[in-house]
JSON list of C-alpha atoms in Angstrom, two decimals:
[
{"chain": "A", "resi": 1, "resn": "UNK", "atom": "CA", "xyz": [117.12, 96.81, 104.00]},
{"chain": "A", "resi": 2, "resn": "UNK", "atom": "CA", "xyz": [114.39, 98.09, 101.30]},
{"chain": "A", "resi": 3, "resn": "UNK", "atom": "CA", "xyz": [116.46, 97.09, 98.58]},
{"chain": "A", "resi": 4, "resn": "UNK", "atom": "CA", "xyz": [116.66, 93.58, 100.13]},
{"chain": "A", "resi": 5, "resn": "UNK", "atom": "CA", "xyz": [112.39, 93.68, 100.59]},
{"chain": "A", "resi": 6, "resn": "UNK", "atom": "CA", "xyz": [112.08, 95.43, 97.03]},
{"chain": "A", "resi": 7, "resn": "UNK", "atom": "CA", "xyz": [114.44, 92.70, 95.53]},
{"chain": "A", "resi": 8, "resn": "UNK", "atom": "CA", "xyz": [112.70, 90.00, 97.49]},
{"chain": "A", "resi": 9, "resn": "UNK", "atom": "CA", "xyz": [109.21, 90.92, 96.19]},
{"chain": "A", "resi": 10, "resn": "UNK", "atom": "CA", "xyz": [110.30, 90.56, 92.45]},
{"chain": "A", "resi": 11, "resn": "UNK", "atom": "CA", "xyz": [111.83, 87.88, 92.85]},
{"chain": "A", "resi": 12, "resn": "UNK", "atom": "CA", "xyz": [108.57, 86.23, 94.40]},
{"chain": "A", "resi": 13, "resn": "UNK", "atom": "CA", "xyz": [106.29, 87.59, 91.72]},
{"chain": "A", "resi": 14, "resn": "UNK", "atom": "CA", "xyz": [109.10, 86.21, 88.82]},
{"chain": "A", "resi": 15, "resn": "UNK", "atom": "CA", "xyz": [108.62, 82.91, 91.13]},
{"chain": "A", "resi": 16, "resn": "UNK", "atom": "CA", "xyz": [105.02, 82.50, 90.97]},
{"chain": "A", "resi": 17, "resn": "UNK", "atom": "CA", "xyz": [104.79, 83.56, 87.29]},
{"chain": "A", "resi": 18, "resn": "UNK", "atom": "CA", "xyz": [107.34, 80.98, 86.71]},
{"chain": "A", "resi": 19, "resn": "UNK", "atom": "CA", "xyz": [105.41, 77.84, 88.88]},
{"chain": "A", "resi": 20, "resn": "UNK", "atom": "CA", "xyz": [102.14, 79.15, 87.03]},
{"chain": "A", "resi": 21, "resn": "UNK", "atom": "CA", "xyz": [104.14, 78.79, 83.82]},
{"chain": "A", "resi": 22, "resn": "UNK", "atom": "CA", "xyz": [105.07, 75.32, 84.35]},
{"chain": "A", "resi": 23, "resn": "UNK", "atom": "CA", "xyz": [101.45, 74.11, 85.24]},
{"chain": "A", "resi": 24, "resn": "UNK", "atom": "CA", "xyz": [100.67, 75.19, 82.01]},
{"chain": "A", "resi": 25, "resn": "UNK", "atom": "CA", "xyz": [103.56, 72.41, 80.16]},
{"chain": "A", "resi": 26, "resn": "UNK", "atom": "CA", "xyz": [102.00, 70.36, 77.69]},
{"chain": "A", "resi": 27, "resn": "UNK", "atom": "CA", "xyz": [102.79, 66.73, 78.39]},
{"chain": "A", "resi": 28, "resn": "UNK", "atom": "CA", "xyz": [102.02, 63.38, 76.74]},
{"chain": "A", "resi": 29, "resn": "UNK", "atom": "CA", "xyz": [100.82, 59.78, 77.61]},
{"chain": "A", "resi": 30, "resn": "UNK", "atom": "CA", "xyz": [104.59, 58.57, 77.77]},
{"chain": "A", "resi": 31, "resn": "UNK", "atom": "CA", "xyz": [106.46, 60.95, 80.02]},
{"chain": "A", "resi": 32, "resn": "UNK", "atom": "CA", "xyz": [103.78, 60.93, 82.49]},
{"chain": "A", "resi": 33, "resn": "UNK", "atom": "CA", "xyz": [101.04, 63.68, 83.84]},
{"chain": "A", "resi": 34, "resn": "UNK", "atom": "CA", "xyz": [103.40, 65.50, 86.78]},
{"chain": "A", "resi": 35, "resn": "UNK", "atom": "CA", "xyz": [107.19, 64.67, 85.92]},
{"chain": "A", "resi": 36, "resn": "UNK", "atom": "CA", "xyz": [107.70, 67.36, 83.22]},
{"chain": "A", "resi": 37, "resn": "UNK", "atom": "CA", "xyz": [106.24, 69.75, 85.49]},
{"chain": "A", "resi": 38, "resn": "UNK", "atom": "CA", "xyz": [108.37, 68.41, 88.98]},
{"chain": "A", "resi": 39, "resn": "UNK", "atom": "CA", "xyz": [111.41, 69.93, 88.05]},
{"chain": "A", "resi": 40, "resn": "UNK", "atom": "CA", "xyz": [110.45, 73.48, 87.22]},
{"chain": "A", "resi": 41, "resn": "UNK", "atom": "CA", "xyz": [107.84, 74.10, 89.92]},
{"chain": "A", "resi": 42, "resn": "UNK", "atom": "CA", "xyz": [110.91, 72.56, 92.66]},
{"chain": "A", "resi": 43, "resn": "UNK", "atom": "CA", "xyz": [112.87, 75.58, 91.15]},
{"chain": "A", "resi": 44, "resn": "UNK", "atom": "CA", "xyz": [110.07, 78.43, 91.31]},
{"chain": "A", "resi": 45, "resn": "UNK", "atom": "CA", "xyz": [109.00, 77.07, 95.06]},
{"chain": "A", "resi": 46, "resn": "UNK", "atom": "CA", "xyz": [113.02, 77.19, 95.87]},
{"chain": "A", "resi": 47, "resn": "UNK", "atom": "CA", "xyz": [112.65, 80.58, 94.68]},
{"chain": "A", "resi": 48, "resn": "UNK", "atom": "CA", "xyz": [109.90, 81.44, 96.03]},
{"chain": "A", "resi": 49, "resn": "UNK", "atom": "CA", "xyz": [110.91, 80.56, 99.98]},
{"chain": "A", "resi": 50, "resn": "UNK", "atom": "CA", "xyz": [114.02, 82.20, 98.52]},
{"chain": "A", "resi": 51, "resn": "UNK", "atom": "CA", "xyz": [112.40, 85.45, 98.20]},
{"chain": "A", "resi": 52, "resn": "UNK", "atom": "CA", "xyz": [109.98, 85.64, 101.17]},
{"chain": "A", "resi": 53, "resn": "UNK", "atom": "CA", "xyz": [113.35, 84.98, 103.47]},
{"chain": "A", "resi": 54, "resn": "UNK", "atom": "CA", "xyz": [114.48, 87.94, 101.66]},
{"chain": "A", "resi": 55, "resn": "UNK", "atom": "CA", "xyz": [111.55, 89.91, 102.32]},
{"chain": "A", "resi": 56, "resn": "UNK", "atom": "CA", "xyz": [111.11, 89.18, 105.70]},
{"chain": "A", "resi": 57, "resn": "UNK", "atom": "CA", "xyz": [114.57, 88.90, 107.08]},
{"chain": "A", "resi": 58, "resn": "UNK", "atom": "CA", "xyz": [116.19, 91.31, 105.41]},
{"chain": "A", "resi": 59, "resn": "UNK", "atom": "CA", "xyz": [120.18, 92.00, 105.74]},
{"chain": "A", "resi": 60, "resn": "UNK", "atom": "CA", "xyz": [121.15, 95.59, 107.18]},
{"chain": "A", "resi": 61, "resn": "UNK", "atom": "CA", "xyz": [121.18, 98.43, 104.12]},
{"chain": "A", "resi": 62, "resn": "UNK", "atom": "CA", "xyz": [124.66, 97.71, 102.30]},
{"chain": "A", "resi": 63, "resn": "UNK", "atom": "CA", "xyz": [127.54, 100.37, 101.65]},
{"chain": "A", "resi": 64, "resn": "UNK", "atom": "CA", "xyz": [127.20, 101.18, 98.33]},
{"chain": "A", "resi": 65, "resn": "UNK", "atom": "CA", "xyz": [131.07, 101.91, 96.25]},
{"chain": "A", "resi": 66, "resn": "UNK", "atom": "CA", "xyz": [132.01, 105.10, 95.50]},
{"chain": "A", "resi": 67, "resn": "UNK", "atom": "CA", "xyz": [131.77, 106.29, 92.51]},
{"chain": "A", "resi": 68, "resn": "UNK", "atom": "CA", "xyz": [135.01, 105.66, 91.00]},
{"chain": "A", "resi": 69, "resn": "UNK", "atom": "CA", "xyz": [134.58, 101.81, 92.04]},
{"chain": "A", "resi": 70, "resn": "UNK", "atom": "CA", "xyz": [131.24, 102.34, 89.90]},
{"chain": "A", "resi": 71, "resn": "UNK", "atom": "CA", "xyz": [132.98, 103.91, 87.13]},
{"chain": "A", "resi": 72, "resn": "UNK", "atom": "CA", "xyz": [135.70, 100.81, 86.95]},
{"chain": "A", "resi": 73, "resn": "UNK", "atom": "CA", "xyz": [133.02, 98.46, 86.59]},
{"chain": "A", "resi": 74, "resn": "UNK", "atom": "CA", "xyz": [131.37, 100.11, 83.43]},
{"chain": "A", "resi": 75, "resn": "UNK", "atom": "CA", "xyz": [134.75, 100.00, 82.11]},
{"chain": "A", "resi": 76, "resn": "UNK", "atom": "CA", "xyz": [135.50, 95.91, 82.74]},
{"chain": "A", "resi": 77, "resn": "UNK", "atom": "CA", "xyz": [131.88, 95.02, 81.69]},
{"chain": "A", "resi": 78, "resn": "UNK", "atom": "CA", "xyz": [132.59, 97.59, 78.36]},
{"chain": "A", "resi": 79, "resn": "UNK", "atom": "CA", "xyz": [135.60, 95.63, 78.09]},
{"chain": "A", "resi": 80, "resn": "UNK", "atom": "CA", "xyz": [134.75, 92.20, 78.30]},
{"chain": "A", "resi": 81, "resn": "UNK", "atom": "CA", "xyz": [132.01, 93.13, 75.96]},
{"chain": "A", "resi": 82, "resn": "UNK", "atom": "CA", "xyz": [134.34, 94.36, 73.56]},
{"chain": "A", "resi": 83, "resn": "UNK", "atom": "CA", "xyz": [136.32, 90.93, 74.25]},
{"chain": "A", "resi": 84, "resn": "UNK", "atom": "CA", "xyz": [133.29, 88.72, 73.57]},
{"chain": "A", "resi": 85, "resn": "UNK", "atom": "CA", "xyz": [132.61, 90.30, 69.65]},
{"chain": "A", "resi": 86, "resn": "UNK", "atom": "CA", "xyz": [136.53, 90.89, 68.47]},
{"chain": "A", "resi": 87, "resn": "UNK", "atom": "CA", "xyz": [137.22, 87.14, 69.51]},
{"chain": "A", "resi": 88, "resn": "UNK", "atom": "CA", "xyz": [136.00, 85.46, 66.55]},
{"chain": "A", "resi": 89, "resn": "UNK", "atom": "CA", "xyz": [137.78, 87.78, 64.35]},
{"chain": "A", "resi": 90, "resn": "UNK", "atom": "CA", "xyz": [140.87, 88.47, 65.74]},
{"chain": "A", "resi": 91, "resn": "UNK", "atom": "CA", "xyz": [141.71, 85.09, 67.36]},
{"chain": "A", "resi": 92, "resn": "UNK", "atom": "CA", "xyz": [142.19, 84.53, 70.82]},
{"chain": "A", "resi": 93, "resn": "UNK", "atom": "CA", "xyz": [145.55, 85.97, 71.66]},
{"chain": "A", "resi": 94, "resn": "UNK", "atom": "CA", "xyz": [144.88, 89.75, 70.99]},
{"chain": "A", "resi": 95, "resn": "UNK", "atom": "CA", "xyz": [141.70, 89.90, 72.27]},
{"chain": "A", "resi": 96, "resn": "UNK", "atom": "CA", "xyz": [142.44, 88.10, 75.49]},
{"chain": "A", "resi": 97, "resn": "UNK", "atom": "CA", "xyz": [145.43, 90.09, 75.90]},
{"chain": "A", "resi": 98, "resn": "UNK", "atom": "CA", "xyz": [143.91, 93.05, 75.55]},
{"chain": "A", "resi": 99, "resn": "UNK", "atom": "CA", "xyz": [141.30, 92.23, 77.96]},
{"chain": "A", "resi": 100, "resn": "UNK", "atom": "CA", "xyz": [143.22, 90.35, 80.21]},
{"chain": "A", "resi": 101, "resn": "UNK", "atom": "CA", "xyz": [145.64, 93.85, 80.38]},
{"chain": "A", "resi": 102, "resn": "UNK", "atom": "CA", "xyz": [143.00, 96.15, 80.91]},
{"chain": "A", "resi": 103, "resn": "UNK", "atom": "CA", "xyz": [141.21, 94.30, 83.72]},
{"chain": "A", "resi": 104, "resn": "UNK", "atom": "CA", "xyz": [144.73, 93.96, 85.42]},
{"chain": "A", "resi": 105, "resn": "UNK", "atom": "CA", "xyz": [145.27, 97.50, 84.77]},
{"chain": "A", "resi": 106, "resn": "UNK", "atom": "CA", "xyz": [142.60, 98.55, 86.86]},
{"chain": "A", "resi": 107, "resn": "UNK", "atom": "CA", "xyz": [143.29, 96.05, 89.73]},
{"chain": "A", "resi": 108, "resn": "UNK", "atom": "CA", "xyz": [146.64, 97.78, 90.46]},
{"chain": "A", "resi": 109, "resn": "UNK", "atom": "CA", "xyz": [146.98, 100.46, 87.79]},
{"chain": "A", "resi": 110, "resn": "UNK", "atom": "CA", "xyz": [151.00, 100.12, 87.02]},
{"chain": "A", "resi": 111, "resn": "UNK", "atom": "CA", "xyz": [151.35, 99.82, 82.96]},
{"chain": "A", "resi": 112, "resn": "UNK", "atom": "CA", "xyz": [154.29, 97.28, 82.59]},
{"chain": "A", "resi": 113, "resn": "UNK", "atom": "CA", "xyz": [153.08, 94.49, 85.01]},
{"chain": "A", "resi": 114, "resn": "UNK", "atom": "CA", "xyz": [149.66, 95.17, 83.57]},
{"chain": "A", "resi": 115, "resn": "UNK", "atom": "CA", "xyz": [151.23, 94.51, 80.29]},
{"chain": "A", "resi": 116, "resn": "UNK", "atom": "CA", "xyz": [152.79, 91.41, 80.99]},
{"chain": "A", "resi": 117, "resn": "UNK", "atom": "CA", "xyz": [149.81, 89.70, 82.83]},
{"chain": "A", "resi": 118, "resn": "UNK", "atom": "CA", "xyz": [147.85, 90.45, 80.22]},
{"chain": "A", "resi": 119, "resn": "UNK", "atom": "CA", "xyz": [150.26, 88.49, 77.22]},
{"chain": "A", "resi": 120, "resn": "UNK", "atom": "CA", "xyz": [151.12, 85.98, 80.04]},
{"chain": "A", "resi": 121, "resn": "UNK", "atom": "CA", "xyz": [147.43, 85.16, 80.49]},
{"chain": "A", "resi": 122, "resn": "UNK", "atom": "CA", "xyz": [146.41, 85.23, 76.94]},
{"chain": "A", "resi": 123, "resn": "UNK", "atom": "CA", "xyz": [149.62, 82.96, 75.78]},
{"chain": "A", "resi": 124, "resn": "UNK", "atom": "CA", "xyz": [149.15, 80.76, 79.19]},
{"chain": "A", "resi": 125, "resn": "UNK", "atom": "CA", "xyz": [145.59, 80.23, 78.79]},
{"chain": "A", "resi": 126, "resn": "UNK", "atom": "CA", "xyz": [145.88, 79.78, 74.94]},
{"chain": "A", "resi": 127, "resn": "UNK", "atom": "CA", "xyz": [148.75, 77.35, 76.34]},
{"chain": "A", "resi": 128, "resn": "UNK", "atom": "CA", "xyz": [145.97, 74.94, 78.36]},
{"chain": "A", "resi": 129, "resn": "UNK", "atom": "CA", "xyz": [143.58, 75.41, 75.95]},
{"chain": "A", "resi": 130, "resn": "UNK", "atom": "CA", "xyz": [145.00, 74.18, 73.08]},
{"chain": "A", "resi": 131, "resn": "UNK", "atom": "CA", "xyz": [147.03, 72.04, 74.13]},
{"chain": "A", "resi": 132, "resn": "UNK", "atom": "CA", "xyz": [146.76, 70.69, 78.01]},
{"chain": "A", "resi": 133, "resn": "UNK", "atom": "CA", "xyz": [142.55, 70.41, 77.30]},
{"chain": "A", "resi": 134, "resn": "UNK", "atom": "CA", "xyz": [142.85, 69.03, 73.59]},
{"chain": "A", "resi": 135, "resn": "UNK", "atom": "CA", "xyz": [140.09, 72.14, 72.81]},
{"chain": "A", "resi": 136, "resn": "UNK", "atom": "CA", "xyz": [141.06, 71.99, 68.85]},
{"chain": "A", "resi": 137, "resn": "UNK", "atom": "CA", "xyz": [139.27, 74.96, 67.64]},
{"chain": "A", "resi": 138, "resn": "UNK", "atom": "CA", "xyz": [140.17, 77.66, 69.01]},
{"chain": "A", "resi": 139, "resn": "UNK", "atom": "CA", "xyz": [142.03, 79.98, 66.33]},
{"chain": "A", "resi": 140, "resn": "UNK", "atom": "CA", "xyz": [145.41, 81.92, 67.97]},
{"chain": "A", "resi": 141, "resn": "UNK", "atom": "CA", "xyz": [145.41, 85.01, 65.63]},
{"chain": "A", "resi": 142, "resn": "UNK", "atom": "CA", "xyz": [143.93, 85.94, 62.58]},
{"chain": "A", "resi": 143, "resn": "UNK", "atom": "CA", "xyz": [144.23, 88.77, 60.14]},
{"chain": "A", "resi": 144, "resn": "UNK", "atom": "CA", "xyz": [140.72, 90.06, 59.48]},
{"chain": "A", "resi": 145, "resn": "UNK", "atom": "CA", "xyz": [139.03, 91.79, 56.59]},
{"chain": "A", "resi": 146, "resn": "UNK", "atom": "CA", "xyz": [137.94, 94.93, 56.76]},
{"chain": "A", "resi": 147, "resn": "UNK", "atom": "CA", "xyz": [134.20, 93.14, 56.19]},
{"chain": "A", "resi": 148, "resn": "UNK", "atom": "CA", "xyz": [134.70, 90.40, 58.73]},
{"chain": "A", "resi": 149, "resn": "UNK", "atom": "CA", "xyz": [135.76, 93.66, 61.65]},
{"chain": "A", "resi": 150, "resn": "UNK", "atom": "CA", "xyz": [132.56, 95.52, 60.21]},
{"chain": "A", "resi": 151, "resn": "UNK", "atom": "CA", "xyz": [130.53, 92.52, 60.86]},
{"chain": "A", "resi": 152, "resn": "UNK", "atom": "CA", "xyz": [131.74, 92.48, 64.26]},
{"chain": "A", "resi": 153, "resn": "UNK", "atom": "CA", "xyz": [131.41, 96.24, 65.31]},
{"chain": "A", "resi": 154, "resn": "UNK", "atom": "CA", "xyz": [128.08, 96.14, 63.54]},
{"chain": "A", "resi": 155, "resn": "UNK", "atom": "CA", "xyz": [126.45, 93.70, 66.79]},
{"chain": "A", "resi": 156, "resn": "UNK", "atom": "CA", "xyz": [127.31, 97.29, 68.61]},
{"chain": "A", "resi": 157, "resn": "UNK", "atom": "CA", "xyz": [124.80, 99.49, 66.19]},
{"chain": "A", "resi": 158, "resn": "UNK", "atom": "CA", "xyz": [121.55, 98.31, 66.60]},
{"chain": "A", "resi": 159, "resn": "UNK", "atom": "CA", "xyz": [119.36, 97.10, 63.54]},
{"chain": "A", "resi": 160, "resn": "UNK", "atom": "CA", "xyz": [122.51, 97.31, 60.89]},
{"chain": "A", "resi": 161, "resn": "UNK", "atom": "CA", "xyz": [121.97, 95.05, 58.07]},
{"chain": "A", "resi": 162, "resn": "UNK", "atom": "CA", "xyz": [118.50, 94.30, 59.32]}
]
Protein backbone atom coordinates (compact mmCIF):
# COMPACT_ATOMS: atom_id res chain seq x y z
CA UNK A 1 0.00 0.00 0.00
CA UNK A 2 2.81 2.80 0.77
CA UNK A 3 4.93 1.54 -1.79
CA UNK A 4 2.00 1.87 -4.26
CA UNK A 5 1.37 5.85 -2.77
CA UNK A 6 5.31 6.39 -2.63
CA UNK A 7 5.59 5.02 -6.27
CA UNK A 8 2.53 6.95 -7.32
CA UNK A 9 3.88 10.32 -6.06
CA UNK A 10 7.15 10.02 -8.22
CA UNK A 11 5.69 9.10 -10.82
CA UNK A 12 3.37 12.32 -10.68
CA UNK A 13 6.23 14.68 -9.95
CA UNK A 14 8.39 12.82 -13.14
CA UNK A 15 4.83 13.62 -14.92
CA UNK A 16 4.56 17.19 -14.32
CA UNK A 17 8.31 17.83 -14.84
CA UNK A 18 7.85 16.08 -18.04
CA UNK A 19 4.39 18.25 -19.32
CA UNK A 20 6.42 21.41 -18.01
CA UNK A 21 9.26 20.16 -20.21
CA UNK A 22 7.31 19.96 -23.27
CA UNK A 23 5.75 23.55 -22.93
CA UNK A 24 9.06 24.62 -23.09
CA UNK A 25 9.67 22.82 -27.07
CA UNK A 26 10.88 25.24 -29.42
CA UNK A 27 8.70 25.18 -32.51
CA UNK A 28 8.64 26.97 -35.87
CA UNK A 29 6.19 28.79 -38.29
CA UNK A 30 5.75 25.42 -40.34
CA UNK A 31 4.90 22.69 -37.89
CA UNK A 32 2.52 24.82 -36.14
CA UNK A 33 2.36 26.57 -32.42
CA UNK A 34 0.69 23.36 -30.31
CA UNK A 35 1.32 20.08 -32.46
CA UNK A 36 4.96 19.47 -31.37
CA UNK A 37 3.89 19.91 -27.96
CA UNK A 38 0.31 17.55 -28.30
CA UNK A 39 2.01 14.46 -28.22
CA UNK A 40 4.26 14.72 -25.21
CA UNK A 41 1.96 16.59 -22.83
CA UNK A 42 -0.98 13.51 -23.91
CA UNK A 43 1.83 11.22 -22.47
CA UNK A 44 2.77 13.22 -19.14
CA UNK A 45 -1.25 13.88 -18.48
CA UNK A 46 -1.67 9.86 -19.18
CA UNK A 47 0.88 9.66 -16.62
CA UNK A 48 -0.12 11.84 -14.54
CA UNK A 49 -3.99 10.37 -13.98
CA UNK A 50 -1.75 7.28 -14.03
CA UNK A 51 -0.14 8.14 -10.89
CA UNK A 52 -2.86 9.88 -8.82
CA UNK A 53 -5.00 6.40 -9.41
CA UNK A 54 -2.00 4.97 -7.91
CA UNK A 55 -1.89 7.20 -5.09
CA UNK A 56 -5.28 7.18 -4.22
CA UNK A 57 -6.41 3.69 -4.88
CA UNK A 58 -3.75 1.89 -3.93
CA UNK A 59 -3.49 -2.15 -4.33
CA UNK A 60 -3.13 -4.15 -0.90
CA UNK A 61 0.86 -4.28 0.30
CA UNK A 62 2.39 -7.12 -2.06
CA UNK A 63 4.33 -10.36 -0.83
CA UNK A 64 7.64 -9.62 -1.40
CA UNK A 65 10.06 -13.12 -2.72
CA UNK A 66 12.21 -14.62 -0.52
CA UNK A 67 15.40 -14.12 -0.65
CA UNK A 68 16.67 -16.80 -2.73
CA UNK A 69 14.00 -15.70 -5.52
CA UNK A 70 15.95 -12.24 -4.99
CA UNK A 71 19.23 -13.76 -5.26
CA UNK A 72 18.18 -15.63 -8.79
CA UNK A 73 17.30 -12.46 -10.21
CA UNK A 74 20.76 -10.70 -9.61
CA UNK A 75 22.10 -13.66 -11.20
CA UNK A 76 19.77 -13.56 -14.70
CA UNK A 77 20.09 -9.70 -14.88
CA UNK A 78 24.25 -10.37 -14.21
CA UNK A 79 23.81 -12.76 -16.88
CA UNK A 80 22.05 -11.20 -19.53
CA UNK A 81 24.39 -8.37 -18.90
CA UNK A 82 27.22 -10.45 -19.47
CA UNK A 83 25.20 -11.68 -22.73
CA UNK A 84 24.65 -8.16 -24.07
CA UNK A 85 28.81 -7.17 -24.11
CA UNK A 86 30.38 -10.83 -25.19
CA UNK A 87 27.82 -10.83 -28.22
CA UNK A 88 29.65 -8.75 -30.54
CA UNK A 89 32.76 -10.58 -29.93
CA UNK A 90 32.02 -13.94 -29.64
CA UNK A 91 29.12 -14.26 -32.15
CA UNK A 92 25.81 -15.22 -31.35
CA UNK A 93 25.90 -18.91 -30.71
CA UNK A 94 28.14 -19.02 -27.52
CA UNK A 95 26.86 -16.24 -25.96
CA UNK A 96 23.23 -17.12 -26.41
CA UNK A 97 23.93 -20.50 -25.37
CA UNK A 98 25.46 -19.66 -22.51
CA UNK A 99 22.78 -17.41 -21.50
CA UNK A 100 20.05 -19.22 -22.75
CA UNK A 101 21.60 -22.37 -20.33
CA UNK A 102 21.98 -20.46 -17.37
CA UNK A 103 18.53 -18.84 -17.31
CA UNK A 104 17.09 -22.43 -17.92
CA UNK A 105 19.27 -23.64 -15.26
CA UNK A 106 17.70 -21.70 -12.74
CA UNK A 107 14.07 -22.30 -13.93
CA UNK A 108 14.39 -26.04 -13.08
CA UNK A 109 17.98 -26.49 -11.95
CA UNK A 110 18.77 -30.12 -13.70
CA UNK A 111 22.29 -29.66 -15.72
CA UNK A 112 21.69 -31.83 -18.91
CA UNK A 113 18.21 -30.47 -19.99
CA UNK A 114 19.58 -27.09 -19.02
CA UNK A 115 22.32 -27.85 -21.38
CA UNK A 116 20.42 -28.77 -24.23
CA UNK A 117 17.83 -25.86 -24.11
CA UNK A 118 20.37 -23.68 -23.97
CA UNK A 119 22.34 -25.00 -27.58
CA UNK A 120 18.76 -25.76 -28.85
CA UNK A 121 17.77 -22.12 -28.33
CA UNK A 122 20.91 -20.52 -29.43
CA UNK A 123 21.14 -22.87 -32.79
CA UNK A 124 17.09 -22.53 -33.16
CA UNK A 125 16.99 -18.93 -32.78
CA UNK A 126 20.25 -18.41 -34.83
CA UNK A 127 18.11 -20.86 -37.18
CA UNK A 128 15.05 -18.01 -37.65
CA UNK A 129 17.27 -15.40 -37.55
CA UNK A 130 19.38 -15.96 -40.20
CA UNK A 131 17.62 -17.60 -42.20
CA UNK A 132 13.54 -17.73 -41.71
CA UNK A 133 13.79 -13.51 -41.04
CA UNK A 134 16.51 -12.82 -43.85
CA UNK A 135 18.41 -10.75 -40.68
CA UNK A 136 21.95 -10.92 -42.72
CA UNK A 137 24.23 -9.67 -40.12
CA UNK A 138 24.26 -11.40 -37.47
CA UNK A 139 27.80 -13.22 -37.09
CA UNK A 140 27.40 -17.19 -35.69
CA UNK A 141 30.87 -17.48 -33.98
CA UNK A 142 33.92 -15.73 -34.00
CA UNK A 143 37.37 -16.22 -32.62
CA UNK A 144 38.31 -13.04 -30.78
CA UNK A 145 41.55 -11.30 -29.98
CA UNK A 146 42.73 -11.00 -26.88
CA UNK A 147 42.21 -6.91 -27.61
CA UNK A 148 38.75 -7.22 -29.08
CA UNK A 149 37.66 -9.50 -25.37
CA UNK A 150 39.56 -6.61 -23.43
CA UNK A 151 37.53 -4.10 -25.19
CA UNK A 152 34.54 -5.86 -24.18
CA UNK A 153 35.25 -6.59 -20.39
CA UNK A 154 36.58 -3.06 -20.26
CA UNK A 155 32.49 -1.53 -20.58
CA UNK A 156 32.50 -3.50 -16.96
CA UNK A 157 35.49 -1.16 -15.34
CA UNK A 158 34.40 2.14 -15.27
CA UNK A 159 36.46 5.07 -16.96
CA UNK A 160 39.12 2.48 -18.75
CA UNK A 161 40.61 4.02 -21.72
CA UNK A 162 38.94 7.28 -20.86
Amino acid sequence: MASDRIFGLVTLITAVAYIAAATQIQTNFFSGQYLPKLFPIMIGTVAAISALVMIFKPDPEPEWPASRAWKNMAIAVAVLALYSIFLKPLGFIFPTAFAAGIVSYQISPRKLPALFSGVGLSLGLFVLFKFLLGLGNIVAYRIPTPAKLWEAISVLIPFVGH
